[in-house]
Amino acid sequence: MSEEKNITLIVTRQDDPESEPYKETFSVPYRQNMNVISALMEIRRNPVNADGEATTPIFWEMGCLEEVCGACSMVINGEPRQSCTALVDQLEQPIKLEPMTTFPVVRDLAVDRARMFDSLKKVKAWVPIDGTYDLGPGPRVAETKRQWAYELSKCMTCGVCLEACPNVNSKSDFIGPAALSQVRLFNSHPTGEMHKSERLQSIMDEEGIMGCGNAQNCVEVCPKGIPLTTSLAALYRDTALESFKSFFGSDR
Amino acid sequence: MAGSRGYVNRRLHSLLGVIPLGVFLFQHLTTNFFATRGPEAFNTAAHLIEGLPYRYVLEIFIIFLPLLFHGIYGVYIAFQSNFNVNRQGYFRNWMFVLQRITGILTLIFVAWHIWETRVAIGFGWEELNYQLMEDILTQPFFFWFYIVGILSVTFHFANGLWSFFVSWGITVTPRSQRIMTYVSLVVFLALAYIGVRTVIQFAYGV
Ligand code: HEM
Ligand code: SF4
Ligand code: FES
């Protein structure tokens, strides 16, 4: 089995955020159990394209290499996913690599997901503790709640759900399902719950929950299997109750 | 604060789609269905509705204002979406696209329908009776225009009912949402039957 085999990759490249994208084809030697990242590393080691011309190495992002950091997302054969868990043996050839379209391209396959982190700030996706004195241990979480909340905590801000959503685009300000689901996560936390109202208020606009159109692609594509549409529907309910409480008045 | 203006507008858009527009749609199709019992039955039913007290108030607040708001805001919502069923060919994504397409078709159909009936009657160009609809629907073009229009409106309402149940946080679990899909399908089939059956009555007298 020492026969030389090559795999072909067609990469959509872009030199800087402003320049025009172009396609470049590469041929790299096949190794067993290769993933897309190892193919990209091979090109980086020997930056020569399929026509034998020397070129610049391809730029991409990665971190964990085990699908928990979300940095390496790109569109592989038309499907947004993580390149670290995209196994070459399971992909059709030639393998087409493109940057995700929802985010500004930094260079080649690397995109700037800053909008996702800004969204997390918008929705206050944290538990505030002021740190000036010891608050002691917080209340315990019921096991049933811990189980579903844990699923929500798996989000790695990879951007795949935003890429799949028809309402996340340049015509709308919708922040997408990922950050919204975090509102449900932090509202379920016994200490985080103390700021439930504030978080709900932060998503009661068109950028937030009202930007959702129930196309439900997000839940189909999320690599972590997060029940995004359940989170969205739960937030629809919570924001409806929140508006009744804040308009008609109630102890909060 | 009870949310931003965008929030209130969306909530209002969603609510108006069902109450009063959905309720009115049901009432309207039911009244028209009297046509299947013959011209007299239809005329009696239509004149009962026409003769309702404070009719203009009812028309303005139950039909025209909600329709204008929901319709115009609906166009704004529809044009904010990028359709991507070519990449994400899931069932719900198709429904999402159809909801927007049928919304636009509904706008065209309803605008014409109101012009040709309510406005024409209001100006005294026409009189409300069986004959009016028979004259319209025996023309092949308008027969098909009404069929497409009625299928669009009833689909838009039935599928809208599904998303209404999500938008107000009634159906949260995947299971309840799936069952609601079947319920909305039944609503669509029932309303579409009522509407199409009535059109066939006017067009062919059977
Ligand atoms: C006149 C033209 C109309 C247009 C352009 C239009 C457009 C739309 C659009 C784009 C949506 C999707 C909203 C979203 O998912 O965020 C929608 C929802 C809806 N529409 Fe319409 N629509 C029209 C007329 C009607 C009529 C006549 C009815 C009732 C018979 C109706 C009932 C509904 C319902 C129940 C919803 C669901 C609301 C929700 O998701 O909460 N629409 N409409
Ligand atoms: S919700 Fe899923 S698809 Fe969306 S960013 Fe988080 S991990 Fe990625
Ligand atoms: S490198 Fe972290 S998810 Fe792929």
Short mmCIF file of C-alpha atoms in Angstrom, two decimals, chain B residues 58-186:
data_model
loop_
_atom_site.label_atom_id
_atom_site.label_comp_id
_atom_site.label_asym_id
_atom_site.label_seq_id
_atom_site.Cartn_x
_atom_site.Cartn_y
_atom_site.Cartn_z
CA LEU B 58 -65.78 46.82 12.43
CA GLU B 59 -64.30 47.03 8.95
CA ILE B 60 -61.69 49.59 9.91
CA PHE B 61 -60.51 47.98 13.14
CA ILE B 62 -60.96 44.30 12.32
CA ILE B 63 -59.93 44.34 8.69
CA PHE B 64 -58.33 47.40 7.13
CA LEU B 65 -55.95 48.72 9.79
CA PRO B 66 -54.70 45.26 10.88
CA LEU B 67 -54.31 44.24 7.23
CA LEU B 68 -52.40 47.38 6.34
CA PHE B 69 -50.09 47.06 9.31
CA HIS B 70 -49.51 43.32 8.97
CA GLY B 71 -49.17 43.53 5.19
CA ILE B 72 -46.75 46.45 5.03
CA TYR B 73 -44.65 45.28 7.95
CA GLY B 74 -44.76 41.78 6.47
CA VAL B 75 -43.20 42.99 3.23
CA TYR B 76 -40.47 44.69 5.26
CA ILE B 77 -39.81 41.41 7.14
CA ALA B 78 -39.88 39.32 3.96
CA PHE B 79 -37.27 41.47 2.24
CA GLN B 80 -34.91 41.23 5.19
CA SER B 81 -34.45 37.50 4.62
CA ASN B 82 -31.96 35.75 2.40
CA PHE B 83 -33.42 32.55 1.05
CA ASN B 84 -31.06 29.59 1.21
CA VAL B 85 -33.11 26.44 0.59
CA ASN B 86 -30.59 25.47 -2.08
CA ARG B 87 -28.02 24.94 0.68
CA GLN B 88 -30.33 24.17 3.62
CA GLY B 89 -33.17 22.15 2.13
CA TYR B 90 -34.88 21.37 5.45
CA PHE B 91 -38.66 21.22 5.74
CA ARG B 92 -38.94 24.24 8.06
CA ASN B 93 -36.67 26.31 5.85
CA TRP B 94 -39.03 25.62 2.93
CA MET B 95 -41.98 26.68 5.10
CA PHE B 96 -40.07 29.85 5.98
CA VAL B 97 -39.67 30.69 2.28
CA LEU B 98 -43.28 29.78 1.45
CA GLN B 99 -44.52 31.94 4.34
CA ARG B 100 -42.84 34.94 2.73
CA ILE B 101 -43.84 34.12 -0.86
CA THR B 102 -47.47 33.49 0.08
CA GLY B 103 -47.42 36.71 2.11
CA ILE B 104 -46.52 38.70 -1.01
CA LEU B 105 -49.07 36.77 -3.12
CA THR B 106 -51.66 37.45 -0.44
CA LEU B 107 -50.94 41.16 -0.61
CA ILE B 108 -51.46 41.22 -4.39
CA PHE B 109 -54.56 39.04 -4.25
CA VAL B 110 -56.22 40.80 -1.34
CA ALA B 111 -55.54 44.27 -2.78
CA TRP B 112 -57.22 43.28 -6.05
CA HIS B 113 -60.02 41.41 -4.33
CA ILE B 114 -60.89 44.38 -2.09
CA TRP B 115 -60.75 46.74 -5.06
CA GLU B 116 -63.03 44.63 -7.16
CA THR B 117 -65.60 43.92 -4.43
CA ARG B 118 -65.62 46.20 -1.38
CA VAL B 119 -64.34 49.35 -3.12
CA ALA B 120 -66.53 48.81 -6.18
CA ILE B 121 -69.55 48.27 -3.94
CA GLY B 122 -68.62 51.29 -1.80
CA PHE B 123 -68.58 53.55 -4.85
CA GLY B 124 -71.84 52.05 -6.06
CA TRP B 125 -70.27 50.57 -9.21
CA GLU B 126 -71.39 47.12 -8.14
CA GLU B 127 -73.94 45.55 -5.86
CA LEU B 128 -73.15 42.88 -3.33
CA ASN B 129 -74.80 39.67 -4.51
CA TYR B 130 -74.19 36.22 -5.95
CA GLN B 131 -74.19 37.67 -9.46
CA LEU B 132 -71.14 39.85 -8.74
CA MET B 133 -68.96 36.88 -7.81
CA GLU B 134 -70.39 34.72 -10.57
CA ASP B 135 -69.45 37.37 -13.15
CA ILE B 136 -65.90 37.51 -11.82
CA LEU B 137 -65.29 33.80 -11.38
CA THR B 138 -66.69 32.61 -14.68
CA GLN B 139 -63.75 34.39 -16.36
CA PRO B 140 -60.98 31.73 -16.62
CA PHE B 141 -58.19 34.15 -15.67
CA PHE B 142 -59.92 35.29 -12.52
CA PHE B 143 -60.95 31.75 -11.64
CA TRP B 144 -57.27 30.78 -11.45
CA PHE B 145 -56.31 34.08 -9.87
CA TYR B 146 -58.76 33.34 -7.05
CA ILE B 147 -57.64 29.72 -6.70
CA VAL B 148 -54.00 30.78 -6.33
CA GLY B 149 -55.02 33.64 -4.05
CA ILE B 150 -57.11 31.45 -1.76
CA LEU B 151 -54.43 28.76 -1.54
CA SER B 152 -51.86 31.45 -0.70
CA VAL B 153 -53.95 33.09 2.00
CA THR B 154 -54.98 29.83 3.63
CA PHE B 155 -51.44 28.44 3.53
CA HIS B 156 -50.06 31.69 4.88
CA PHE B 157 -52.55 31.69 7.72
CA ALA B 158 -52.15 28.00 8.61
CA ASN B 159 -48.35 28.08 8.54
CA GLY B 160 -48.49 31.44 10.31
CA LEU B 161 -50.49 29.79 13.06
CA TRP B 162 -47.61 27.37 13.51
CA SER B 163 -45.07 30.16 13.90
CA PHE B 164 -47.51 32.16 16.04
CA PHE B 165 -47.50 29.29 18.54
CA VAL B 166 -43.71 29.44 18.60
CA SER B 167 -43.53 33.25 18.66
CA TRP B 168 -45.64 33.43 21.78
CA GLY B 169 -43.79 30.61 23.46
CA ILE B 170 -46.73 28.19 23.48
CA THR B 171 -45.03 25.35 21.59
CA VAL B 172 -41.49 25.19 22.99
CA THR B 173 -40.47 21.54 22.72
CA PRO B 174 -39.65 19.92 19.36
CA ARG B 175 -42.47 17.43 19.98
CA SER B 176 -45.16 20.07 20.49
CA GLN B 177 -43.86 21.94 17.44
CA ARG B 178 -44.05 18.78 15.35
CA ILE B 179 -47.62 18.07 16.41
CA MET B 180 -48.48 21.69 15.65
CA THR B 181 -47.14 21.13 12.13
CA TYR B 182 -49.80 18.45 11.62
CA VAL B 183 -52.48 20.66 13.16
CA SER B 184 -51.52 23.53 10.84
CA LEU B 185 -51.65 21.15 7.87
CA VAL B 186 -55.20 20.18 8.79
#
